[in-house]
Coordinates of C-alpha atoms in Angstrom, one line a residue:
X1 CA -19.2 -12.1 -3.6
X2 CA -16.0 -12.2 -5.8
X3 CA -13.0 -12.7 -3.6
X4 CA -9.4 -12.9 -5.0
X5 CA -5.9 -13.2 -3.6
X6 CA -3.2 -11.7 -5.8
X7 CA 0.4 -12.4 -5.2
X8 CA 2.5 -9.3 -5.7
X9 CA 5.0 -11.5 -7.6
X10 CA 2.4 -12.5 -10.1
X11 CA 1.1 -8.9 -10.5
X12 CA 4.5 -7.5 -11.1
X13 CA 5.3 -10.2 -13.6
X14 CA 2.0 -9.5 -15.4
X15 CA 2.3 -5.7 -15.4
X16 CA 5.9 -5.7 -16.4
X17 CA 5.1 -7.9 -19.5
X18 CA 2.0 -6.5 -20.9
X19 CA 3.2 -3.1 -22.1
X20 CA 0.1 -2.2 -24.2
X21 CA -2.4 -2.7 -21.4
X22 CA -0.4 -1.6 -18.4
X23 CA 2.7 0.4 -19.0
X24 CA 1.2 2.7 -21.7
X25 CA -1.6 3.8 -19.3
X26 CA 0.6 3.9 -16.2
X27 CA 3.9 5.6 -17.0
X28 CA 5.3 4.8 -13.6
X29 CA 5.0 1.0 -14.4
X30 CA 7.2 1.5 -17.4
X31 CA 9.7 3.4 -15.2
X32 CA 9.5 0.7 -12.6
X33 CA 10.2 -2.0 -15.3
X34 CA 13.3 0.0 -16.4
X35 CA 14.4 0.3 -12.8
X36 CA 14.2 -3.4 -12.2
X37 CA 16.1 -4.1 -15.4
X38 CA 19.0 -2.1 -13.9
X39 CA 18.7 -3.3 -10.3
X40 CA 19.1 -7.1 -10.1
X41 CA 19.0 -7.4 -6.3
X42 CA 15.8 -5.4 -6.0
X43 CA 14.2 -7.6 -8.7
X44 CA 15.4 -10.7 -6.8
X45 CA 13.8 -9.4 -3.6
X46 CA 10.5 -8.6 -5.3
X47 CA 10.3 -11.9 -7.3
X48 CA 12.0 -14.4 -5.0
X49 CA 11.9 -13.3 -1.4
X50 CA 8.7 -11.4 -0.6
X51 CA 5.4 -13.4 -0.5
X52 CA 2.9 -10.6 0.3
X53 CA -0.5 -10.5 -1.3
X54 CA -3.2 -8.1 -2.2
X55 CA -6.7 -9.4 -1.3
X56 CA -9.7 -8.0 -3.1
X57 CA -13.4 -8.6 -2.8
X58 CA -16.3 -7.2 -4.9
X59 CA -19.5 -6.7 -3.0
X60 CA -22.9 -5.9 -4.4
X61 CA -25.5 -3.8 -2.6
X62 CA -28.7 -5.9 -2.5
X63 CA -31.2 -3.2 -3.4
X64 CA -29.4 -0.9 -5.8
X65 CA -27.0 -3.6 -7.2
X66 CA -24.2 -1.1 -6.9
X67 CA -20.8 -2.6 -6.7
X68 CA -17.9 -1.9 -4.3
X69 CA -14.3 -3.1 -4.6
X70 CA -12.4 -3.5 -1.3
X71 CA -8.7 -4.1 -1.2
X72 CA -6.5 -5.1 1.7
X73 CA -2.8 -5.7 2.1
X74 CA 0.0 -6.0 4.6
X75 CA 3.2 -4.5 3.3
X76 CA 6.9 -5.4 4.0
X77 CA 8.0 -4.1 7.4
X78 CA 11.8 -3.4 7.0
X79 CA 12.8 0.1 7.9
X80 CA 15.2 0.3 5.0
X81 CA 12.5 -0.8 2.5
X82 CA 10.4 2.3 2.0
X83 CA 11.0 2.2 -1.8
X84 CA 9.8 -1.4 -1.9
X85 CA 6.5 -0.5 -0.1
X86 CA 6.0 2.3 -2.6
X87 CA 6.5 0.1 -5.6
X88 CA 4.0 -2.4 -4.1
X89 CA 1.5 0.3 -3.6
X90 CA 1.8 1.3 -7.3
X91 CA 1.2 -2.4 -8.3
X92 CA -1.7 -2.7 -5.8
X93 CA -3.5 0.4 -7.1
X94 CA -3.1 -0.7 -10.7
X95 CA -4.9 -4.0 -9.8
X96 CA -7.6 -2.0 -7.9
X97 CA -8.2 0.1 -11.0
X98 CA -8.6 -3.0 -13.1
X99 CA -11.3 -4.3 -10.8
X100 CA -12.8 -0.9 -10.5
X101 CA -13.2 -0.7 -14.3
X102 CA -14.5 -4.3 -14.5
X103 CA -17.3 -3.4 -12.1
X104 CA -18.9 -0.3 -13.6
X105 CA -16.2 2.1 -12.3
X106 CA -17.6 1.4 -8.8
X107 CA -16.4 2.9 -5.5
X108 CA -13.3 1.5 -3.8
X109 CA -12.0 1.0 -0.3
X110 CA -8.3 0.2 0.4
X111 CA -7.2 -0.7 3.8
X112 CA -4.5 -2.6 5.8
X113 CA -1.2 -2.5 7.6
X114 CA 0.9 -0.5 5.2
X115 CA 3.9 -0.4 7.7
X116 CA 4.2 3.3 6.8
X117 CA 4.1 6.5 8.8
X118 CA 1.5 9.1 7.9
X119 CA 4.2 11.3 6.4
X120 CA 5.8 8.4 4.5
X121 CA 6.2 8.1 0.7
X122 CA 3.5 5.4 0.7
X123 CA 0.9 7.8 2.1
X124 CA 2.1 10.7 0.0
X125 CA 1.6 8.5 -3.1
X126 CA -1.8 7.2 -2.0
X127 CA -3.3 10.6 -0.9
X128 CA -1.4 13.0 -3.2
X129 CA -1.2 10.7 -6.2
X130 CA 2.5 11.6 -6.8
X131 CA 5.8 10.9 -5.2
X132 CA 8.9 12.7 -6.4
X133 CA 12.2 10.9 -7.1
X134 CA 13.9 13.3 -4.8
X135 CA 11.9 12.2 -1.7
X136 CA 15.0 11.3 0.2
X137 CA 13.4 9.2 2.9
X138 CA 11.7 6.9 0.5
X139 CA 14.6 6.3 -1.9
X140 CA 17.4 6.6 0.7
X141 CA 18.3 2.9 0.7
X142 CA 17.5 2.1 -3.0
X143 CA 21.1 1.2 -3.7
X144 CA 22.1 -0.2 -0.3
X145 CA 19.2 -2.4 1.0
X146 CA 20.1 -6.1 1.0
X147 CA 17.8 -9.0 1.9
X148 CA 20.7 -10.5 3.8
X149 CA 24.1 -8.8 4.3
X150 CA 26.3 -9.7 1.4
X151 CA 23.5 -11.0 -0.7
X152 CA 23.4 -7.9 -2.9
X153 CA 26.6 -8.9 -4.7
X154 CA 27.8 -6.0 -6.7
X155 CA 25.1 -3.5 -5.7
X156 CA 24.9 -0.8 -8.3
X157 CA 25.2 2.7 -7.0
X158 CA 24.4 4.4 -10.2
X159 CA 20.7 3.3 -10.2
X160 CA 18.5 6.4 -9.8
X161 CA 15.1 6.8 -8.1
X162 CA 12.0 7.4 -10.2
X163 CA 8.9 9.5 -9.9
X164 CA 5.8 7.6 -9.0
X165 CA 2.4 8.8 -10.0
X166 CA -1.2 7.6 -10.6
X167 CA -2.8 8.4 -14.0
X168 CA -5.9 10.5 -14.2
X169 CA -8.0 7.3 -14.7
X170 CA -7.3 6.2 -11.1
X171 CA -9.8 7.6 -8.6
X172 CA -8.4 9.6 -5.7
X173 CA -8.3 8.3 -2.1
X174 CA -9.2 10.1 1.1
X175 CA -8.6 8.8 4.6
X176 CA -11.4 7.6 7.0
X177 CA -9.2 9.2 9.7
X178 CA -8.6 12.7 8.3
X179 CA -6.5 13.3 11.4
X180 CA -4.3 10.2 11.8
X181 CA -4.5 8.4 15.1
X182 CA -1.5 9.0 17.4
X183 CA -0.6 5.4 16.9
X184 CA -2.0 2.1 15.6
X185 CA 0.9 -0.1 16.7
X186 CA 2.3 0.0 20.3
X187 CA 5.1 -2.2 21.6
X188 CA 7.7 -1.2 24.1
X189 CA 10.4 -0.5 21.4
X190 CA 8.2 1.2 18.8
X191 CA 5.0 3.3 18.7
X192 CA 3.6 4.5 15.3
X193 CA 0.6 4.8 13.0
X194 CA 0.9 2.1 10.4
X195 CA -2.7 1.1 9.6
X196 CA -5.2 2.9 7.3
X197 CA -8.7 2.9 5.8
X198 CA -8.9 4.8 2.5
X199 CA -11.9 5.3 0.3
X200 CA -12.8 7.1 -2.9
X201 CA -15.0 10.2 -2.8
X202 CA -18.2 8.2 -3.5
X203 CA -18.7 8.1 0.3
X204 CA -19.5 10.5 3.1
X205 CA -17.6 9.7 6.3
X206 CA -20.1 9.7 9.1
X207 CA -17.9 8.5 11.9
X208 CA -14.5 7.1 12.7
X209 CA -14.0 4.8 15.6
X210 CA -12.2 6.1 18.7
X211 CA -8.6 4.8 19.3
X212 CA -6.9 4.4 22.7
X213 CA -4.5 6.9 24.2
X214 CA -0.9 6.2 25.2
X215 CA -2.0 6.4 28.8
X216 CA -4.6 3.6 28.1
X217 CA -1.8 1.4 26.8
X218 CA 0.8 2.2 29.3
X219 CA -1.4 0.8 32.0
X220 CA -0.6 -2.6 30.5
X221 CA 3.0 -1.6 29.3
X222 CA 2.3 -2.4 25.6
X223 CA 0.2 -4.3 23.2
X224 CA -1.0 -7.1 23.1
X225 CA -2.1 -7.4 26.7
X226 CA -4.9 -9.0 28.7
X227 CA -7.5 -6.5 27.3
X228 CA -6.1 -6.0 23.8
X229 CA -5.4 -9.2 21.9
X230 CA -3.3 -7.6 19.1
X231 CA -0.3 -5.3 18.8
X232 CA -2.3 -3.2 16.4
X233 CA -5.3 -0.9 17.1
X234 CA -8.5 -1.8 15.3
X235 CA -9.7 0.9 12.9
X236 CA -13.4 1.2 12.1
X237 CA -15.6 3.7 10.4
X238 CA -19.2 4.4 9.2
X239 CA -19.5 5.4 5.6
X240 CA -22.6 6.5 3.7
X241 CA -22.9 6.2 -0.1
X242 CA -23.3 9.6 -1.7

């Protein structure tokens, strides 16, 4: 078992510096580097404020010796930071592709709390492989989001959104819940689907675990409660190698 924990700060630094290996293959990484060069506060937030990580593990099937890369992450929660979550997904998927290629172009699973609605820019990028610069909800706060009020200094309002896309070399993802659950997070003030299991097309989805209804939760007001120890629903699925 090969387990790694990657700081997004380190990954961004690595991918922004090594043009030949990363930016030339992933055009969106070059565009992201150009964006950060123009947007000092966004760069400050990514490099100095956010401590999120991407965890990866490479598993080996005992009989066939076939490899499997699994990635997991918990993205930044702030409602005005959709653009930050999308940039982090771009970085995460580049790292997943590196480990995919290091392990015989093996299948991949990517899961976690992406703090993103099923119709969000994050999920459009992950499932459709492309996110337009005119996706207003994603880029709405690109020039106005501040880590703390007043910290942005002279926020530049001439910085423009960028298209994000995965290159053909990156395998496509499908969801283990083709119809997203009604919710995976349920507190009194906020109910939404935020958690996902995604996999490459090397698998057949045999079964997705059932999720509770709103009525199930309302008996206890919200989550967590005496029967549910977390404020998030556990997602599980049975997959079969093709």
